[in-house]
PDB file of C-alpha atoms in Angstrom:
ATOM      1  CA  MET A1486     -39.927 -40.593  15.515  1.00  0.00           C
ATOM      2  CA  SER A1487     -38.227 -37.938  13.164  1.00  0.00           C
ATOM      3  CA  THR A1488     -39.019 -34.119  12.617  1.00  0.00           C
ATOM      4  CA  PRO A1489     -39.250 -33.233   9.198  1.00  0.00           C
ATOM      5  CA  PRO A1490     -36.822 -30.897   7.909  1.00  0.00           C
ATOM      6  CA  ARG A1491     -37.326 -27.594   8.211  1.00  0.00           C
ATOM      7  CA  PRO A1492     -37.994 -25.716   4.946  1.00  0.00           C
ATOM      8  CA  THR A1493     -34.587 -23.606   3.917  1.00  0.00           C
ATOM      9  CA  SER A1494     -34.828 -20.407   2.477  1.00  0.00           C
ATOM     10  CA  THR A1495     -34.233 -19.630  -0.844  1.00  0.00           C
ATOM     11  CA  ILE A1496     -33.165 -16.569  -0.645  1.00  0.00           C
ATOM     12  CA  ALA A1497     -29.045 -15.453   0.077  1.00  0.00           C
ATOM     13  CA  PRO A1498     -28.676 -12.553   2.681  1.00  0.00           C
ATOM     14  CA  ALA A1499     -27.446  -9.437   1.319  1.00  0.00           C
ATOM     15  CA  PRO A1500     -23.891  -9.312   0.380  1.00  0.00           C
ATOM     16  CA  ARG A1501     -22.381  -6.756   2.912  1.00  0.00           C
ATOM     17  CA  ARG A1502     -20.280  -3.881   1.745  1.00  0.00           C
ATOM     18  CA  ALA A1503     -17.146  -3.397   2.111  1.00  0.00           C
ATOM     19  CA  ARG A1504     -16.253  -0.721   3.662  1.00  0.00           C
ATOM     20  CA  PRO A1505     -13.837   2.089   1.458  1.00  0.00           C
ATOM     21  CA  ASP A1506     -10.002   1.869   2.101  1.00  0.00           C
ATOM     22  CA  TRP A1507      -9.493   5.196   3.315  1.00  0.00           C
ATOM     23  CA  ALA A1508      -5.784   4.963   2.529  1.00  0.00           C
ATOM     24  CA  ALA A1509      -5.882   4.109  -0.617  1.00  0.00           C
ATOM     25  CA  LEU A1510      -8.247   6.899  -1.762  1.00  0.00           C
ATOM     26  CA  VAL A1511      -5.838   9.198  -0.421  1.00  0.00           C
ATOM     27  CA  VAL A1512      -3.586   7.560  -2.592  1.00  0.00           C
ATOM     28  CA  ALA A1513      -6.088   8.442  -5.659  1.00  0.00           C
ATOM     29  CA  VAL A1514      -6.320  11.998  -4.821  1.00  0.00           C
ATOM     30  CA  ALA A1515      -2.434  11.673  -4.936  1.00  0.00           C
ATOM     31  CA  LEU A1516      -2.344  10.333  -8.379  1.00  0.00           C
ATOM     32  CA  ALA A1517      -5.097  12.528  -9.515  1.00  0.00           C
ATOM     33  CA  ILE A1518      -2.701  15.829  -8.287  1.00  0.00           C
ATOM     34  CA  LEU A1519      -0.073  14.908 -10.104  1.00  0.00           C
ATOM     35  CA  ALA A1520      -1.365  14.250 -13.055  1.00  0.00           C
ATOM     36  CA  ALA A1521      -3.019  17.717 -12.694  1.00  0.00           C
ATOM     37  CA  VAL A1522       0.593  19.200 -11.819  1.00  0.00           C
ATOM     38  CA  VAL A1523       1.704  17.461 -15.431  1.00  0.00           C
ATOM     39  CA  LEU A1524      -0.938  18.434 -16.989  1.00  0.00           C
ATOM     40  CA  ILE A1525      -0.593  22.038 -15.961  1.00  0.00           C
ATOM     41  CA  SER A1526       2.752  22.080 -16.782  1.00  0.00           C
ATOM     42  CA  ALA A1527       2.551  20.596 -20.415  1.00  0.00           C
ATOM     43  CA  ALA A1528       0.011  23.390 -20.667  1.00  0.00           C
ATOM     44  CA  ARG A1529       2.230  26.024 -19.835  1.00  0.00           C
ATOM     45  CA  MET A1530       5.354  24.520 -22.039  1.00  0.00           C
ATOM     46  CA  ALA A1531       6.708  26.798 -24.795  1.00  0.00           C
ATOM     47  CA  PRO A1532       5.138  26.138 -28.251  1.00  0.00           C
ATOM     48  CA  VAL A1533       8.461  25.076 -30.435  1.00  0.00           C
ATOM     49  CA  ALA A1534       8.264  24.886 -34.015  1.00  0.00           C
ATOM     50  CA  GLN A1535       7.385  21.284 -35.599  1.00  0.00           C
ATOM     51  CA  TYR A1536       7.451  19.841 -38.448  1.00  0.00           C
ATOM     52  CA  THR A1537       5.688  16.538 -37.324  1.00  0.00           C
ATOM     53  CA  ARG A1538       2.984  15.663 -35.336  1.00  0.00           C
ATOM     54  CA  ILE A1539       4.868  14.548 -32.240  1.00  0.00           C
ATOM     55  CA  GLY A1540       6.432  17.606 -29.890  1.00  0.00           C
ATOM     56  CA  PRO A1541       8.006  17.645 -26.986  1.00  0.00           C
ATOM     57  CA  THR A1542       4.265  17.875 -25.031  1.00  0.00           C
ATOM     58  CA  VAL A1543       3.013  14.420 -26.539  1.00  0.00           C
ATOM     59  CA  PHE A1544       4.590  12.370 -23.834  1.00  0.00           C
ATOM     60  CA  PRO A1545       3.219  14.800 -20.764  1.00  0.00           C
ATOM     61  CA  TYR A1546       0.171  14.757 -22.145  1.00  0.00           C
ATOM     62  CA  ALA A1547      -0.006  10.718 -21.857  1.00  0.00           C
ATOM     63  CA  ILE A1548       1.495  10.201 -18.825  1.00  0.00           C
ATOM     64  CA  ALA A1549      -1.038  13.006 -17.439  1.00  0.00           C
ATOM     65  CA  THR A1550      -3.934  11.211 -19.447  1.00  0.00           C
ATOM     66  CA  LEU A1551      -2.300   7.675 -17.818  1.00  0.00           C
ATOM     67  CA  LEU A1552      -2.027   9.449 -13.915  1.00  0.00           C
ATOM     68  CA  ALA A1553      -5.800  10.176 -14.021  1.00  0.00           C
ATOM     69  CA  LEU A1554      -6.929   6.672 -15.720  1.00  0.00           C
ATOM     70  CA  LEU A1555      -5.095   5.030 -12.650  1.00  0.00           C
ATOM     71  CA  ALA A1556      -6.379   7.516 -10.018  1.00  0.00           C
ATOM     72  CA  ILE A1557      -9.590   6.799 -11.241  1.00  0.00           C
ATOM     73  CA  GLY A1558      -9.171   2.709 -10.668  1.00  0.00           C
ATOM     74  CA  THR A1559      -7.683   3.217  -7.465  1.00  0.00           C
ATOM     75  CA  ALA A1560     -10.107   5.279  -6.592  1.00  0.00           C
ATOM     76  CA  ILE A1561     -13.444   2.937  -7.777  1.00  0.00           C
ATOM     77  CA  ALA A1562     -11.513  -0.148  -6.294  1.00  0.00           C
ATOM     78  CA  ALA A1563     -10.772   2.203  -3.364  1.00  0.00           C
ATOM     79  CA  TRP A1564     -14.453   2.851  -2.697  1.00  0.00           C
ATOM     80  CA  ARG A1565     -15.519  -1.209  -2.916  1.00  0.00           C
ATOM     81  CA  GLY A1566     -13.089  -1.968  -0.755  1.00  0.00           C
ATOM     82  CA  ASP A1567     -11.453  -4.470  -3.333  1.00  0.00           C
ATOM     83  CA  PHE A1568      -7.627  -4.115  -2.246  1.00  0.00           C
ATOM     84  CA  PRO A1569      -6.258  -6.810  -0.178  1.00  0.00           C
ATOM     85  CA  ALA A1570      -4.993  -6.314   3.778  1.00  0.00           C
ATOM     86  CA  ARG A1571      -2.139  -4.533   4.311  1.00  0.00           C
ATOM     87  CA  GLU A1572       0.550  -6.245   5.965  1.00  0.00           C
ATOM     88  CA  VAL A1573       2.080  -5.148   9.466  1.00  0.00           C
ATOM     89  CA  ASP A1574       5.231  -2.857   8.754  1.00  0.00           C
ATOM     90  CA  HIS A1575       8.580  -3.838  10.137  1.00  0.00           C
ATOM     91  CA  TYR A1576       9.801  -0.406  11.153  1.00  0.00           C
ATOM     92  CA  GLY A1577      13.746  -1.803  11.415  1.00  0.00           C
ATOM     93  CA  PRO A1578      14.013  -2.270   8.380  1.00  0.00           C
ATOM     94  CA  ILE A1579      12.508   0.978   6.687  1.00  0.00           C
ATOM     95  CA  ALA A1580      14.929   2.777   9.336  1.00  0.00           C
ATOM     96  CA  TRP A1581      17.623   1.173   8.242  1.00  0.00           C
ATOM     97  CA  ILE A1582      17.168   1.925   4.107  1.00  0.00           C
ATOM     98  CA  THR A1583      15.863   5.283   5.021  1.00  0.00           C
ATOM     99  CA  GLY A1584      18.566   6.157   7.171  1.00  0.00           C
ATOM    100  CA  GLY A1585      20.864   4.935   4.130  1.00  0.00           C
ATOM    101  CA  LEU A1586      19.386   7.177   1.469  1.00  0.00           C
ATOM    102  CA  VAL A1587      19.948   9.939   4.270  1.00  0.00           C
ATOM    103  CA  ALA A1588      23.353   9.057   5.066  1.00  0.00           C
ATOM    104  CA  GLN A1589      24.144   8.675   1.022  1.00  0.00           C
ATOM    105  CA  MET A1590      22.710  12.280   0.364  1.00  0.00           C
ATOM    106  CA  LEU A1591      24.437  13.824   3.345  1.00  0.00           C
ATOM    107  CA  LEU A1592      28.149  11.846   2.426  1.00  0.00           C
ATOM    108  CA  MET A1593      27.993  12.008  -1.671  1.00  0.00           C
ATOM    109  CA  ASN A1594      29.808  15.712  -1.630  1.00  0.00           C
ATOM    110  CA  ILE A1595      32.227  14.750   1.110  1.00  0.00           C
ATOM    111  CA  THR A1596      32.919  10.908   0.653  1.00  0.00           C
ATOM    112  CA  GLY A1597      31.934  10.658  -2.960  1.00  0.00           C
ATOM    113  CA  PHE A1598      29.695   8.762  -4.984  1.00  0.00           C
ATOM    114  CA  SER A1599      31.669   5.150  -3.788  1.00  0.00           C
ATOM    115  CA  ILE A1600      31.617   5.589  -0.639  1.00  0.00           C
ATOM    116  CA  ALA A1601      28.050   7.418   0.137  1.00  0.00           C
ATOM    117  CA  THR A1602      26.677   4.720  -2.203  1.00  0.00           C
ATOM    118  CA  GLY A1603      28.721   1.603  -0.277  1.00  0.00           C
ATOM    119  CA  VAL A1604      26.635   2.974   2.600  1.00  0.00           C
ATOM    120  CA  LEU A1605      23.142   2.738   0.890  1.00  0.00           C
ATOM    121  CA  PHE A1606      24.121  -0.509   0.064  1.00  0.00           C
ATOM    122  CA  ALA A1607      24.964  -1.966   3.081  1.00  0.00           C
ATOM    123  CA  ALA A1608      22.025   0.046   5.006  1.00  0.00           C
ATOM    124  CA  THR A1609      19.890  -1.259   2.890  1.00  0.00           C
ATOM    125  CA  ALA A1610      21.368  -5.499   3.042  1.00  0.00           C
ATOM    126  CA  ARG A1611      21.011  -4.754   6.579  1.00  0.00           C
ATOM    127  CA  GLY A1612      17.033  -3.274   6.366  1.00  0.00           C
ATOM    128  CA  PHE A1613      16.371  -6.785   4.204  1.00  0.00           C
ATOM    129  CA  GLY A1614      18.664  -8.676   7.221  1.00  0.00           C
ATOM    130  CA  ARG A1615      21.941  -9.898   5.021  1.00  0.00           C
ATOM    131  CA  GLY A1616      25.440  -9.506   6.054  1.00  0.00           C
ATOM    132  CA  PRO A1617      27.044  -7.785   9.087  1.00  0.00           C
ATOM    133  CA  LEU A1618      27.522  -3.750   8.290  1.00  0.00           C
ATOM    134  CA  TRP A1619      31.821  -4.862   8.322  1.00  0.00           C
ATOM    135  CA  GLN A1620      31.235  -6.905   5.497  1.00  0.00           C
ATOM    136  CA  THR A1621      28.378  -5.502   3.201  1.00  0.00           C
ATOM    137  CA  LEU A1622      29.838  -2.127   3.073  1.00  0.00           C
ATOM    138  CA  PRO A1623      33.206  -2.979   1.477  1.00  0.00           C
ATOM    139  CA  ILE A1624      31.246  -4.998  -1.267  1.00  0.00           C
ATOM    140  CA  GLY A1625      29.024  -2.144  -1.713  1.00  0.00           C
ATOM    141  CA  ILE A1626      31.425   0.430  -2.233  1.00  0.00           C
ATOM    142  CA  VAL A1627      33.269  -2.120  -4.727  1.00  0.00           C
ATOM    143  CA  PHE A1628      30.116  -2.498  -6.781  1.00  0.00           C
ATOM    144  CA  ALA A1629      29.236   1.450  -6.695  1.00  0.00           C
ATOM    145  CA  PHE A1630      32.884   2.770  -7.149  1.00  0.00           C
ATOM    146  CA  ILE A1631      32.801   0.194 -10.594  1.00  0.00           C
ATOM    147  CA  ILE A1632      29.118   1.778 -11.357  1.00  0.00           C
ATOM    148  CA  TRP A1633      31.053   5.053 -11.264  1.00  0.00           C
ATOM    149  CA  PHE A1634      34.104   4.343 -13.353  1.00  0.00           C
ATOM    150  CA  ILE A1635      32.048   2.696 -15.934  1.00  0.00           C
ATOM    151  CA  PHE A1636      29.669   6.416 -16.061  1.00  0.00           C
ATOM    152  CA  SER A1637      32.588   8.577 -15.171  1.00  0.00           C
ATOM    153  CA  ARG A1638      35.426   7.373 -17.351  1.00  0.00           C
ATOM    154  CA  GLY A1639      33.375   5.185 -20.674  1.00  0.00           C
ATOM    155  CA  LEU A1640      30.272   7.978 -20.167  1.00  0.00           C
ATOM    156  CA  SER A1641      32.138  10.954 -19.437  1.00  0.00           C
ATOM    157  CA  LEU A1642      29.337  12.128 -17.101  1.00  0.00           C
ATOM    158  CA  SER A1643      30.733  14.262 -13.900  1.00  0.00           C
ATOM    159  CA  ILE A1644      29.305  12.286 -11.110  1.00  0.00           C
ATOM    160  CA  PRO A1645      30.481  13.478  -7.991  1.00  0.00           C
ATOM    161  CA  ALA A1646      34.007  12.550  -7.372  1.00  0.00           C
ATOM    162  CA  GLY A1647      35.703  11.188  -3.413  1.00  0.00           C
ATOM    163  CA  PRO A1648      39.216  10.576  -1.782  1.00  0.00           C
ATOM    164  CA  LEU A1649      38.618   7.475  -3.662  1.00  0.00           C
ATOM    165  CA  GLU A1650      37.979   8.448  -7.425  1.00  0.00           C
ATOM    166  CA  ARG A1651      40.580  10.318  -7.025  1.00  0.00           C
ATOM    167  CA  LEU A1652      43.556   7.647  -7.013  1.00  0.00           C
ATOM    168  CA  ILE A1653      42.555   7.022 -10.772  1.00  0.00           C
ATOM    169  CA  PRO A1654      44.054   9.618 -12.717  1.00  0.00           C
TER     170      PRO A1654
END
């Protein structure tokens, strides 16, 4: 003969509380500090004679408020453990992109905008796994030169010029 079925419990087990995401809490604290810095900076702005209700301090106050709200929302989500699991970092691409940024900063006054930004373009493309450097470097220099020409000649903005930019009178 068969045995009678066991009665099942109608009480569900208590849900397991997720642990706080400490990295996200650090981001929330950083956002709160940034909001405080913007708020203090806006409060210290010299008053300007204004004829309208909206003056130069309105936007810093709005940005500080939004940063504070973002910090609160991030802290709540972090405390609940609502953030998705982070992916594994691949340090090779990070190193290529960071190296490109550092190279651009170091080369900007020496080689000019086009070459320095071309190096950044090539390093970023390499970080994303696109093309060899011998191919992406000239492409980046050409794109950067076009951007330099538009901003420097078309808009009369002062952008560091190097030997390549000095070829155009």
